[in-house]
Tab-separated table of C-alpha atoms in Angstrom:
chain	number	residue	atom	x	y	z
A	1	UNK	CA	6.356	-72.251	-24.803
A	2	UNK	CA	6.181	-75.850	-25.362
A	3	UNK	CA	2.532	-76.206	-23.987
A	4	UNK	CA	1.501	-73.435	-26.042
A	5	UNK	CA	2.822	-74.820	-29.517
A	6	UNK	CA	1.257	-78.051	-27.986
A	7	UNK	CA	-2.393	-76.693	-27.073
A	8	UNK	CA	-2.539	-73.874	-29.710
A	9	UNK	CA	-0.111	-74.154	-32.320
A	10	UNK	CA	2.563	-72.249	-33.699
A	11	UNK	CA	0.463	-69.554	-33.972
A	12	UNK	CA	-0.415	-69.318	-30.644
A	13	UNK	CA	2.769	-67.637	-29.888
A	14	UNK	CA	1.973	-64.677	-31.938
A	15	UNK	CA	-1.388	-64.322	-30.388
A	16	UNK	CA	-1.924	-60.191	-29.931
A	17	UNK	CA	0.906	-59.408	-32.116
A	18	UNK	CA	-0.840	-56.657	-34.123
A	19	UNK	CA	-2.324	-54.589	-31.558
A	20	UNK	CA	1.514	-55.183	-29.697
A	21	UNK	CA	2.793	-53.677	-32.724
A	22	UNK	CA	0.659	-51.088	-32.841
A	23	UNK	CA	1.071	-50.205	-29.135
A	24	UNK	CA	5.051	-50.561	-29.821
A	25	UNK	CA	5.547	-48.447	-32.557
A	26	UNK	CA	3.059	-45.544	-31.240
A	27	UNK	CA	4.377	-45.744	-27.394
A	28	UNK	CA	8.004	-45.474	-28.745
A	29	UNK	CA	7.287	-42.202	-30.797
A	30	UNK	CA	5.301	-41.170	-28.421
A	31	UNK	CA	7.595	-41.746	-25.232
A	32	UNK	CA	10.787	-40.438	-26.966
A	33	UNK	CA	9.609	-37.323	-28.229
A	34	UNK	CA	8.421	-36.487	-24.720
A	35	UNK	CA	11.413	-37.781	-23.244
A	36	UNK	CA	13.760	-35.691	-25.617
A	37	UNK	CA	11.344	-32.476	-25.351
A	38	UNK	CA	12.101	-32.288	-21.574
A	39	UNK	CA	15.568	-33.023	-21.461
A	40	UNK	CA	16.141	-30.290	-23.717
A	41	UNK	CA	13.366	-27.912	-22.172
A	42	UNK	CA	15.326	-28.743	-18.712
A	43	UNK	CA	18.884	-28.532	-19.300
A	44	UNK	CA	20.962	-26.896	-16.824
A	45	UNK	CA	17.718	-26.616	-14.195
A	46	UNK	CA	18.310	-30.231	-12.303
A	47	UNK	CA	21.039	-33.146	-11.852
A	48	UNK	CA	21.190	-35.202	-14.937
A	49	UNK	CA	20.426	-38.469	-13.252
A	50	UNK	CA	16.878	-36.739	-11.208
A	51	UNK	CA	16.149	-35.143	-14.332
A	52	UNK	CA	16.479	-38.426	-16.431
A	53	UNK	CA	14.367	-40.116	-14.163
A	54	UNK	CA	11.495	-37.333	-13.719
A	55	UNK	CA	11.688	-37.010	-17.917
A	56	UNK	CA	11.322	-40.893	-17.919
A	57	UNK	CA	8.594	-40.974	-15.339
A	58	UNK	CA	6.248	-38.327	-17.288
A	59	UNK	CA	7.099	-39.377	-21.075
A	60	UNK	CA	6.140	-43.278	-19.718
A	61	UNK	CA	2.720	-41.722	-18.286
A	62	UNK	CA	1.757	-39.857	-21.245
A	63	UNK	CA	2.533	-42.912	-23.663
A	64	UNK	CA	0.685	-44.828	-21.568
A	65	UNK	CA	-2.326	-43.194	-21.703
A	66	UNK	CA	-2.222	-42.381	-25.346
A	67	UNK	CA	-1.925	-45.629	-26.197
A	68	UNK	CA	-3.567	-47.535	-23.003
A	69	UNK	CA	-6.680	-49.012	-25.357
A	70	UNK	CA	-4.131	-51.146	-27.718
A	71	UNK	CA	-2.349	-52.658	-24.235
A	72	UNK	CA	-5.872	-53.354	-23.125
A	73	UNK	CA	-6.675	-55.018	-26.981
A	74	UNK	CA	-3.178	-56.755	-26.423
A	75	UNK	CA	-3.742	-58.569	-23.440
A	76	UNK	CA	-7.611	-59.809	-23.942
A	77	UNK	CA	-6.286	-61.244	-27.440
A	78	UNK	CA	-3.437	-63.197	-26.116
A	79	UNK	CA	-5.869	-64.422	-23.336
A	80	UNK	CA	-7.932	-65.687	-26.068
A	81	UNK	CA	-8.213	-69.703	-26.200
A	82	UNK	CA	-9.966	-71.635	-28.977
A	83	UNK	CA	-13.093	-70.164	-28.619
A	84	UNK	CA	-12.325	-67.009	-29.345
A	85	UNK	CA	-14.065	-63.945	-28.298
A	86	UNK	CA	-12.827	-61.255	-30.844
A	87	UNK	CA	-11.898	-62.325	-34.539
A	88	UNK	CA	-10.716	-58.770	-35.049
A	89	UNK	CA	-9.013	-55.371	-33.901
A	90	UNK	CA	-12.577	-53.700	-35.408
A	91	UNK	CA	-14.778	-56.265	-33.851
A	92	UNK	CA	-12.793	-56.184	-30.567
A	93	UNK	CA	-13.295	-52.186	-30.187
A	94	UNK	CA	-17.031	-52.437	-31.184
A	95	UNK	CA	-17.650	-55.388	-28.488
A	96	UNK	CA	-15.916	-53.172	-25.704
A	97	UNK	CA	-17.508	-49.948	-26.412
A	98	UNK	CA	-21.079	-51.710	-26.466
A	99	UNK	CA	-20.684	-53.923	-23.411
A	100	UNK	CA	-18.282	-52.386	-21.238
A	101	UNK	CA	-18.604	-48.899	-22.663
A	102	UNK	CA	-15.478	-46.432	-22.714
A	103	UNK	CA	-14.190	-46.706	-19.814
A	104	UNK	CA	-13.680	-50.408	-20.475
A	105	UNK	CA	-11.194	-49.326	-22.999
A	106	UNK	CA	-9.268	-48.254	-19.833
A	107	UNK	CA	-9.706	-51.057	-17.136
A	108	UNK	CA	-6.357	-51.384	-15.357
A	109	UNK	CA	-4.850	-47.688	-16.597
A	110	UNK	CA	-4.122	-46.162	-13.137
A	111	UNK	CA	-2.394	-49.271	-12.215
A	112	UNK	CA	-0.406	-49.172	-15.357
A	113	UNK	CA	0.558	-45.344	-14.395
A	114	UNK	CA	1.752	-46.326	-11.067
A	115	UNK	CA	3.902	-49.273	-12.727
A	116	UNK	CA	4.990	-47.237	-15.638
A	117	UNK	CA	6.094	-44.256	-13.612
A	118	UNK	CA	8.793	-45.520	-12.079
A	119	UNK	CA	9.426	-48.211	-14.443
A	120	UNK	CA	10.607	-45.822	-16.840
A	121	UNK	CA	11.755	-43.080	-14.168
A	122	UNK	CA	14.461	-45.985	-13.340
A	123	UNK	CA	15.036	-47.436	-17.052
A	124	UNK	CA	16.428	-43.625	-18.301
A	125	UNK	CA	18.131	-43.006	-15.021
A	126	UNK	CA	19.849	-46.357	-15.301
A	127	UNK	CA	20.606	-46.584	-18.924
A	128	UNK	CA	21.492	-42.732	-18.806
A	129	UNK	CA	24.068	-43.443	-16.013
A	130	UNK	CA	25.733	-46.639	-17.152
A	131	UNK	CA	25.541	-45.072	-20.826
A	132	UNK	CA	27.816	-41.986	-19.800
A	133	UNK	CA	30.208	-44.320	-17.453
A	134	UNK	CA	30.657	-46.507	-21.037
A	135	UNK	CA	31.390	-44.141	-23.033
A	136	UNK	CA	34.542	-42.946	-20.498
A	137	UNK	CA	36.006	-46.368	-21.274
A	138	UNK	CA	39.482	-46.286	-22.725
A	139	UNK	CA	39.990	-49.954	-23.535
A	140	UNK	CA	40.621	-51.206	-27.429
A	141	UNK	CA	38.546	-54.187	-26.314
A	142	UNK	CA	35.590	-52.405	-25.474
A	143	UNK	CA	33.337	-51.218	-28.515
A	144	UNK	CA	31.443	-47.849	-28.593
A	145	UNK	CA	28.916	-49.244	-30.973
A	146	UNK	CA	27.265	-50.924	-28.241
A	147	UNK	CA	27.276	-48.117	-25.287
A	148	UNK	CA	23.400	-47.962	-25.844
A	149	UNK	CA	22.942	-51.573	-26.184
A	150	UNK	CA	24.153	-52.874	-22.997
A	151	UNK	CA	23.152	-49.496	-20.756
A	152	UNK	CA	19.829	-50.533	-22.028
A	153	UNK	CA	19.458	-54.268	-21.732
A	154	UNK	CA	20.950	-53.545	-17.876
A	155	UNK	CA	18.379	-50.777	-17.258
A	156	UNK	CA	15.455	-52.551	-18.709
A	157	UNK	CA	16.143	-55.494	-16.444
A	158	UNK	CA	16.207	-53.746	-13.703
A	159	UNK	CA	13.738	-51.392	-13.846
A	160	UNK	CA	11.351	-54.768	-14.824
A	161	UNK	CA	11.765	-56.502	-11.744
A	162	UNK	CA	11.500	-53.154	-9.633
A	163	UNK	CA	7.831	-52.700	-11.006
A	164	UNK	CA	7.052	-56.806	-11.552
A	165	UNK	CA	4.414	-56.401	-8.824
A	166	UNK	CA	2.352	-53.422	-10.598
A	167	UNK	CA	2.578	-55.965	-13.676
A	168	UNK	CA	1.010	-58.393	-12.610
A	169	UNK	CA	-1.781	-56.588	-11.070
A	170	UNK	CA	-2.265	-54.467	-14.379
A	171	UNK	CA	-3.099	-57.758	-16.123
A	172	UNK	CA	-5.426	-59.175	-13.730
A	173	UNK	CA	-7.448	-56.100	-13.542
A	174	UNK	CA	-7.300	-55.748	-17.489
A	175	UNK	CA	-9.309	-59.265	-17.943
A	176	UNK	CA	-11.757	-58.464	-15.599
A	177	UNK	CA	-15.220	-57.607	-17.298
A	178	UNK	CA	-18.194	-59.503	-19.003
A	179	UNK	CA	-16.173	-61.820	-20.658
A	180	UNK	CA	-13.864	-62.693	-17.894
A	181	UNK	CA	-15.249	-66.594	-17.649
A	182	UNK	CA	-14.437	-66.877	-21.766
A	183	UNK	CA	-10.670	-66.425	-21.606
A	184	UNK	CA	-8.232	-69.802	-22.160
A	185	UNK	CA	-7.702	-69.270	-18.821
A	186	UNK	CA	-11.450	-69.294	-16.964
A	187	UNK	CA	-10.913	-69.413	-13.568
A	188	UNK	CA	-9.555	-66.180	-13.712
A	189	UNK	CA	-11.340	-64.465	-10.354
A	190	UNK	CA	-13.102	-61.872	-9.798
A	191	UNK	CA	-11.380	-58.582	-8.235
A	192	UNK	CA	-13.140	-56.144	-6.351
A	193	UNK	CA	-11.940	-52.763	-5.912
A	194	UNK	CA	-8.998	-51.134	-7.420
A	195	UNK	CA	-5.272	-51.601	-7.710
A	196	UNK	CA	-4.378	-51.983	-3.424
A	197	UNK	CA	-7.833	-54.166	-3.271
A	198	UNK	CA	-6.526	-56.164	-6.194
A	199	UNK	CA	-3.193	-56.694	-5.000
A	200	UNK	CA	-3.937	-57.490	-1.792
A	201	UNK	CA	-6.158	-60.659	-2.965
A	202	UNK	CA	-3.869	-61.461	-4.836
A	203	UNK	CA	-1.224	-61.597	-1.779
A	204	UNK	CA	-3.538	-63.411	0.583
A	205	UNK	CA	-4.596	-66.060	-1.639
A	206	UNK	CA	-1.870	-66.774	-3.976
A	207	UNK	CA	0.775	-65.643	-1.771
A	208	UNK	CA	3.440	-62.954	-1.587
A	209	UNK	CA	5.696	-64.623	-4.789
A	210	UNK	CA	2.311	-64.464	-7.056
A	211	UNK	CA	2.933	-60.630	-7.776
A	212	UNK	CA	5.950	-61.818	-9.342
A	213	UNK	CA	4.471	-64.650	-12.001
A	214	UNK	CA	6.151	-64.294	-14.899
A	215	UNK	CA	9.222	-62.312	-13.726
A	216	UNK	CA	11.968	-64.848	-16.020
A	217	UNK	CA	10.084	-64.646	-19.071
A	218	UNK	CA	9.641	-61.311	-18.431
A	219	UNK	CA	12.929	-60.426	-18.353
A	220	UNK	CA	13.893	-62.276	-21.158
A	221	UNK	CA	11.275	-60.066	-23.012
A	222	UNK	CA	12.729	-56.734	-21.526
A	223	UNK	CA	16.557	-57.361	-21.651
A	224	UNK	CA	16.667	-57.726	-25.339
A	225	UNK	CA	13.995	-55.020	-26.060
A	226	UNK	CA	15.235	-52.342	-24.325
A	227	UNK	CA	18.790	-53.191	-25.166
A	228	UNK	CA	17.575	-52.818	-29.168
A	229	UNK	CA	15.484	-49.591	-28.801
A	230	UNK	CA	18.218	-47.980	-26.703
A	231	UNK	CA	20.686	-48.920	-29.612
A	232	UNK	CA	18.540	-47.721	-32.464
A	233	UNK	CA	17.085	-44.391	-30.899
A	234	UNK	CA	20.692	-43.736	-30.168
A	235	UNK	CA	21.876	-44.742	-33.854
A	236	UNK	CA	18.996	-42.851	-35.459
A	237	UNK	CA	19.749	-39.702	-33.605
A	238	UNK	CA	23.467	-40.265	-34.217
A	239	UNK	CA	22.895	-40.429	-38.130
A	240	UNK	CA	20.202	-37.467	-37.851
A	241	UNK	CA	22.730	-35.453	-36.113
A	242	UNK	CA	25.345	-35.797	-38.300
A	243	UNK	CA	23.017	-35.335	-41.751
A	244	UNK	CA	21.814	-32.031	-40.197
A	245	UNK	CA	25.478	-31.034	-39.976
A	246	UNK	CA	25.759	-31.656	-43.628
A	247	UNK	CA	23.025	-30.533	-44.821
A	248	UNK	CA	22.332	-27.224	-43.013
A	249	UNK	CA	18.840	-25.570	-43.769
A	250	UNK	CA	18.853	-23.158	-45.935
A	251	UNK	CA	17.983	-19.535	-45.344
A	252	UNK	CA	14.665	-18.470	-47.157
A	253	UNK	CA	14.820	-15.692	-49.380
C-alpha cells in the first residue's frame, strides 16, 4: 500500500473503483436473486447444506457471466500505470471491441467459472451451516445481530483460499492481449493456451506458492466483504419480511 501511495498517489488506491462498483452492485442482485430463486424452487428435494452449495455454485456462474465484461474493465484499469491506456469506462469498451473484438470482453471467463463455482458453492454452504449452528446459541453474551456477520466473514475466508489458485490464473489470463506490454507492470508474459496451459507456466516458472500471490491481502478484502453483505442481505430480508407482514397486499376488486 505504501509503494502505491508512493509511486501513484493516493489515488492510486482507488484505481478501477467504478467499474468494481458497477460489477459489485450488479453481481450482488444478480447472485442473490438466483440464489434465493433456487432455494425456494428446491425446498424439501435435497439436504440443506448440498443444496446451499449447488444454489451457490450456479447463482456465482450466472453472475459471473452477466457481469464478466466489468471484472475484465476492473482489472486492466487497476493494471494501469502512468501512462495510461484507457481514460474512460466508454473509451475502454470502444478500444476492446475494435482491437480485441468481443470475445476480448471475455478473456479469462471460463477460468473465472471454474473459480467461482466452487468459490461460492463453499461460501453458502459454509455461511449457511455456521449461520444455523449461531443462531442455536443460548448464551446472553452472544448477540443475534451478528449471526450473518461472522458466518459470513468465516465462509468468505475460506472459500477464498480454497479457490486462490483459479484467482490468480483469472488475472493473468485477463491482461493478456494487445496491450499486455503497456500495463504498470510490463513484464507481464505471455500465456499460451488456456486455463491448465496457463497455470501450469505459471507453476514451473514461478513455482508452486505463485498461484497463491496475493492470498493475505486477499483475505483481508474477502473477510470483511462477505461478512457485510451476509449481514445486510440478511437485515434487508429481515425488515422486508416483517413489512410484508404488516402490510399485507390487498385483494383487487
Amino acid at each position: 500500500m505504501a509503494l502505491i501511495v508512493r509511486e501513484e498517489g493516493v489515488k492510486g488506491l482507488w484505481k478501477g473503483n467504478w467499474p468494481a462498483e458497477y460489477l459489485y452492485l450488479t453481481y450482488g442482485a444478480v447472485q442473490f436473486l438466483v440464489y434465493h430463486e433456487w432455494q425456494k424452487s428446491t425446498t424439501g428435494l435435497l439436504p440443506e447444506t448440498p443444496r446451499s452449495f449447488i444454489g451457490g455454485a450456479i447463482s456465482g456462474c450466472v453472475a459471473t457471466f452477466a457481469t464478466y465484461p466489468l471484472d475484465l474493465l476492473r482489472t486492466r484499469f487497476a493494471m494501469q500505470g502512468a501512462s495510461r491506456i484507457y481514460t474512460s469506462l466508454y473509451g475502454a469498451c470502444r478500444e476492446i471491441h475494435q482491437t480485441e473484438g468481443i470475445p476480448g470482453f471475455y478473456r479469462g471467463v471460463w477460468p473465472s467459472i471454474l473459480q467461482i463455482a466452487p468459490y461460492m458453492g463453499i461460501m453458502f454452504a459454509v455461511q449457511g451451516k455456521l449461520s444455523e449452528t449461531f443462531e442455536r446459541i443460548e448464551n446472553p453474551y452472544w448477540n443475534h445481530a451478528w449471526d450473518h456477520f461472522t458466518s459470513g466473514g468465516v465462509a468468505g475466508m475460506l472459500s477464498k483460499t480454497a479457490v486462490m489458485p483459479f484467482d490468480v490464473v483469472r488475472k493473468r489470463l485477463q491482461v493478456q492481449g494487445p496491450s499486455r506490454k503497456s500495463y504498470i507492470l510490463s513484464d507481464i508474459p505471455r500465456y499460451n493456451g488456456g486455463f491448465f496451459a496457463c497455470a501450469r507456466q505459471i507453476a514451473v516458472h514461478e513455482g508452486l506458492g505463485a498461484l497463491y500471490k496475493g492470498l493475505w491481502p486477499g483475505l483481508v478484502k474477502t473477510a470483511p466483504s462477505s461478512a457485510i453483505t451476509f449481514w445486510v442481505v440478511g437485515e434487508c430480508r429481515r425488515m422486508f419480511g416483517a413489512y410484508n407482514e404488516r402490510t399485507p397486499l390487498r385483494q383487487s376488486g
